[in-house]
């Protein structure tokens, strides 16, 4: 029971917010599950922070 509760809490507290961030940035929400993989999550955070977001590609230059 404790393991299932831990997985559910992790999904709610970590994956769901990253899912929303990915969707708002223009990426697939499924990328949020990369946060669950050790070491890959750090690379994903750098990618999310420094990559050109698809959402911003359609905006006129400022």
mmCIF file of N, CA and C in Angstrom:
data_model
loop_
_atom_site.group_PDB
_atom_site.id
_atom_site.type_symbol
_atom_site.label_atom_id
_atom_site.label_comp_id
_atom_site.label_asym_id
_atom_site.label_seq_id
_atom_site.Cartn_x
_atom_site.Cartn_y
_atom_site.Cartn_z
ATOM 1 N N UNK A 1 0.822 -1.201 0.000
ATOM 2 C CA UNK A 1 0.000 0.000 0.000
ATOM 3 C C UNK A 1 0.862 1.260 0.000
ATOM 4 N N UNK A 2 1.951 1.242 0.783
ATOM 5 C CA UNK A 2 2.791 2.433 0.872
ATOM 6 C C UNK A 2 3.474 2.735 -0.457
ATOM 7 N N UNK A 3 3.861 1.692 -1.184
ATOM 8 C CA UNK A 3 4.528 1.890 -2.468
ATOM 9 C C UNK A 3 3.560 2.517 -3.460
ATOM 10 N N UNK A 4 2.352 2.038 -3.508
ATOM 11 C CA UNK A 4 1.359 2.594 -4.419
ATOM 12 C C UNK A 4 1.046 4.042 -4.071
ATOM 13 N N UNK A 5 0.986 4.346 -2.801
ATOM 14 C CA UNK A 5 0.733 5.714 -2.367
ATOM 15 C C UNK A 5 1.903 6.615 -2.744
ATOM 16 N N UNK A 6 3.120 6.115 -2.617
ATOM 17 C CA UNK A 6 4.302 6.885 -2.993
ATOM 18 C C UNK A 6 4.336 7.181 -4.481
ATOM 19 N N UNK A 7 3.987 6.203 -5.293
ATOM 20 C CA UNK A 7 3.949 6.414 -6.743
ATOM 21 C C UNK A 7 2.878 7.427 -7.097
ATOM 22 N N UNK A 8 1.735 7.331 -6.484
ATOM 23 C CA UNK A 8 0.652 8.272 -6.755
ATOM 24 C C UNK A 8 1.033 9.690 -6.346
ATOM 25 N N UNK A 9 1.649 9.834 -5.186
ATOM 26 C CA UNK A 9 2.082 11.161 -4.738
ATOM 27 C C UNK A 9 3.147 11.740 -5.661
ATOM 28 N N UNK A 10 4.066 10.901 -6.117
ATOM 29 C CA UNK A 10 5.092 11.365 -7.051
ATOM 30 C C UNK A 10 4.460 11.836 -8.346
ATOM 31 N N UNK A 11 3.507 11.089 -8.846
ATOM 32 C CA UNK A 11 2.823 11.497 -10.071
ATOM 33 C C UNK A 11 2.114 12.831 -9.893
ATOM 34 N N UNK A 12 1.456 12.997 -8.772
ATOM 35 C CA UNK A 12 0.701 14.227 -8.547
ATOM 36 C C UNK A 12 1.599 15.426 -8.292
ATOM 37 N N UNK A 13 2.661 15.234 -7.527
ATOM 38 C CA UNK A 13 3.492 16.362 -7.116
ATOM 39 C C UNK A 13 4.609 16.702 -8.091
ATOM 40 N N UNK A 14 4.992 15.775 -8.958
ATOM 41 C CA UNK A 14 6.112 16.025 -9.857
ATOM 42 C C UNK A 14 5.689 15.990 -11.321
ATOM 43 N N UNK A 15 5.073 14.908 -11.743
ATOM 44 C CA UNK A 15 4.791 14.721 -13.167
ATOM 45 C C UNK A 15 3.703 15.665 -13.654
ATOM 46 N N UNK A 16 2.651 15.840 -12.904
ATOM 47 C CA UNK A 16 1.539 16.690 -13.358
ATOM 48 C C UNK A 16 1.978 18.139 -13.588
ATOM 49 N N UNK A 17 2.725 18.766 -12.670
ATOM 50 C CA UNK A 17 3.183 20.138 -12.963
ATOM 51 C C UNK A 17 4.111 20.209 -14.176
ATOM 52 N N UNK A 18 5.008 19.232 -14.327
ATOM 53 C CA UNK A 18 5.884 19.239 -15.494
ATOM 54 C C UNK A 18 5.098 18.995 -16.779
ATOM 55 N N UNK A 19 4.030 18.212 -16.697
ATOM 56 C CA UNK A 19 3.162 17.993 -17.858
ATOM 57 C C UNK A 19 2.584 19.331 -18.320
ATOM 58 N N UNK A 20 2.092 20.119 -17.371
ATOM 59 C CA UNK A 20 1.515 21.429 -17.715
ATOM 60 C C UNK A 20 2.577 22.370 -18.283
ATOM 61 N N UNK A 21 3.778 22.360 -17.708
ATOM 62 C CA UNK A 21 4.863 23.211 -18.198
ATOM 63 C C UNK A 21 5.220 22.826 -19.627
ATOM 64 N N UNK A 22 5.340 21.536 -19.882
ATOM 65 C CA UNK A 22 5.680 21.075 -21.236
ATOM 66 C C UNK A 22 4.612 21.481 -22.241
ATOM 67 N N UNK A 23 3.353 21.330 -21.882
ATOM 68 C CA UNK A 23 2.279 21.707 -22.804
ATOM 69 C C UNK A 23 2.273 23.206 -23.066
ATOM 70 N N UNK A 24 2.490 24.015 -22.050
ATOM 71 C CA UNK A 24 2.514 25.468 -22.250
ATOM 72 C C UNK A 24 3.707 25.907 -23.078
ATOM 73 N N UNK A 25 4.799 25.144 -23.010
ATOM 74 C CA UNK A 25 5.986 25.459 -23.799
ATOM 75 C C UNK A 25 5.826 24.999 -25.243
ATOM 76 N N UNK A 26 4.844 24.147 -25.509
ATOM 77 C CA UNK A 26 4.616 23.654 -26.857
ATOM 78 C C UNK A 26 5.162 22.257 -27.092
ATOM 79 N N UNK A 27 5.682 21.616 -26.056
ATOM 80 C CA UNK A 27 6.178 20.249 -26.163
ATOM 81 C C UNK A 27 5.064 19.276 -25.801
ATOM 82 N N UNK A 28 5.287 18.006 -26.096
ATOM 83 C CA UNK A 28 4.336 16.977 -25.706
ATOM 84 C C UNK A 28 4.353 16.822 -24.188
ATOM 85 N N UNK A 29 3.192 16.670 -23.608
ATOM 86 C CA UNK A 29 3.100 16.479 -22.169
ATOM 87 C C UNK A 29 3.739 15.186 -21.698
ATOM 88 N N UNK A 30 3.852 14.218 -22.595
ATOM 89 C CA UNK A 30 4.447 12.934 -22.240
ATOM 90 C C UNK A 30 5.913 13.070 -21.851
ATOM 91 N N UNK A 31 6.570 14.150 -22.259
ATOM 92 C CA UNK A 31 7.963 14.367 -21.867
ATOM 93 C C UNK A 31 8.105 14.526 -20.358
ATOM 94 N N UNK A 32 7.026 14.838 -19.679
ATOM 95 C CA UNK A 32 7.076 15.034 -18.230
ATOM 96 C C UNK A 32 7.513 13.767 -17.501
ATOM 97 N N UNK A 33 7.297 12.618 -18.100
ATOM 98 C CA UNK A 33 7.697 11.373 -17.445
ATOM 99 C C UNK A 33 9.212 11.200 -17.413
ATOM 100 N N UNK A 34 9.953 12.005 -18.187
ATOM 101 C CA UNK A 34 11.416 11.959 -18.117
ATOM 102 C C UNK A 34 11.928 12.428 -16.760
ATOM 103 N N UNK A 35 11.108 13.176 -16.034
ATOM 104 C CA UNK A 35 11.501 13.661 -14.714
ATOM 105 C C UNK A 35 11.636 12.495 -13.735
ATOM 106 N N UNK A 36 11.011 11.384 -14.024
ATOM 107 C CA UNK A 36 11.052 10.223 -13.136
ATOM 108 C C UNK A 36 12.339 9.410 -13.282
ATOM 109 N N UNK A 37 13.115 9.650 -14.350
ATOM 110 C CA UNK A 37 14.318 8.857 -14.618
ATOM 111 C C UNK A 37 15.538 9.580 -14.041
ATOM 112 N N UNK A 38 16.274 8.931 -13.145
ATOM 113 C CA UNK A 38 17.458 9.577 -12.570
ATOM 114 C C UNK A 38 18.473 9.964 -13.647
ATOM 115 N N UNK A 39 19.101 11.088 -13.476
ATOM 116 C CA UNK A 39 20.079 11.703 -14.372
ATOM 117 C C UNK A 39 19.457 12.223 -15.664
ATOM 118 N N UNK A 40 18.482 11.530 -16.211
ATOM 119 C CA UNK A 40 17.789 12.041 -17.393
ATOM 120 C C UNK A 40 17.003 13.284 -17.010
ATOM 121 N N UNK A 41 16.486 13.324 -15.785
ATOM 122 C CA UNK A 41 15.702 14.474 -15.343
ATOM 123 C C UNK A 41 16.532 15.755 -15.330
ATOM 124 N N UNK A 42 17.807 15.655 -14.996
ATOM 125 C CA UNK A 42 18.664 16.846 -14.996
ATOM 126 C C UNK A 42 18.871 17.341 -16.421
ATOM 127 N N UNK A 43 19.143 16.415 -17.331
ATOM 128 C CA UNK A 43 19.289 16.786 -18.739
ATOM 129 C C UNK A 43 18.014 17.372 -19.302
ATOM 130 N N UNK A 44 16.881 16.823 -18.902
ATOM 131 C CA UNK A 44 15.595 17.334 -19.371
ATOM 132 C C UNK A 44 15.356 18.757 -18.873
ATOM 133 N N UNK A 45 15.732 19.042 -17.633
ATOM 134 C CA UNK A 45 15.565 20.395 -17.107
ATOM 135 C C UNK A 45 16.422 21.395 -17.875
ATOM 136 N N UNK A 46 17.653 21.014 -18.210
ATOM 137 C CA UNK A 46 18.498 21.889 -19.014
ATOM 138 C C UNK A 46 17.908 22.080 -20.409
ATOM 139 N N UNK A 47 17.412 21.009 -21.005
ATOM 140 C CA UNK A 47 16.792 21.108 -22.327
ATOM 141 C C UNK A 47 15.579 22.034 -22.276
ATOM 142 N N UNK A 48 14.748 21.857 -21.285
ATOM 143 C CA UNK A 48 13.554 22.686 -21.151
ATOM 144 C C UNK A 48 13.917 24.140 -20.904
ATOM 145 N N UNK A 49 14.983 24.364 -20.199
ATOM 146 C CA UNK A 49 15.397 25.726 -19.884
ATOM 147 C C UNK A 49 16.065 26.463 -21.030
ATOM 148 N N UNK A 50 16.798 25.758 -21.875
ATOM 149 C CA UNK A 50 17.603 26.428 -22.888
ATOM 150 C C UNK A 50 17.156 26.182 -24.326
ATOM 151 N N UNK A 51 16.255 25.262 -24.568
ATOM 152 C CA UNK A 51 15.805 24.973 -25.934
ATOM 153 C C UNK A 51 14.851 26.063 -26.423
ATOM 154 N N UNK A 52 14.766 26.199 -27.744
ATOM 155 C CA UNK A 52 13.752 27.077 -28.326
ATOM 156 C C UNK A 52 12.406 26.377 -28.208
ATOM 157 N N UNK A 53 11.472 27.040 -27.574
ATOM 158 C CA UNK A 53 10.171 26.430 -27.374
ATOM 159 C C UNK A 53 9.356 26.503 -28.659
ATOM 160 N N UNK A 54 8.678 25.415 -29.037
ATOM 161 C CA UNK A 54 7.843 25.437 -30.238
ATOM 162 C C UNK A 54 6.760 26.516 -30.178
ATOM 163 N N UNK A 55 6.287 26.833 -29.001
ATOM 164 C CA UNK A 55 5.249 27.848 -28.858
ATOM 165 C C UNK A 55 5.755 29.205 -29.316
ATOM 166 N N UNK A 56 7.032 29.497 -29.082
ATOM 167 C CA UNK A 56 7.594 30.804 -29.414
ATOM 168 C C UNK A 56 8.019 30.926 -30.867
ATOM 169 N N UNK A 57 8.034 29.848 -31.608
ATOM 170 C CA UNK A 57 8.479 29.897 -33.005
ATOM 171 C C UNK A 57 7.505 30.649 -33.896
ATOM 172 N N UNK A 58 6.239 30.699 -33.518
ATOM 173 C CA UNK A 58 5.225 31.354 -34.342
ATOM 174 C C UNK A 58 5.040 32.825 -34.000
ATOM 175 N N UNK A 59 5.744 33.309 -32.985
ATOM 176 C CA UNK A 59 5.597 34.699 -32.579
ATOM 177 C C UNK A 59 6.451 35.601 -33.462
ATOM 178 N N UNK A 60 5.973 36.811 -33.752
ATOM 179 C CA UNK A 60 6.802 37.735 -34.532
ATOM 180 C C UNK A 60 8.006 38.188 -33.708
ATOM 181 N N UNK A 61 9.125 38.502 -34.362
ATOM 182 C CA UNK A 61 10.295 38.961 -33.608
ATOM 183 C C UNK A 61 10.028 40.286 -32.911
ATOM 184 N N UNK A 62 10.595 40.433 -31.735
ATOM 185 C CA UNK A 62 10.350 41.670 -30.980
ATOM 186 C C UNK A 62 11.470 42.660 -31.144
#
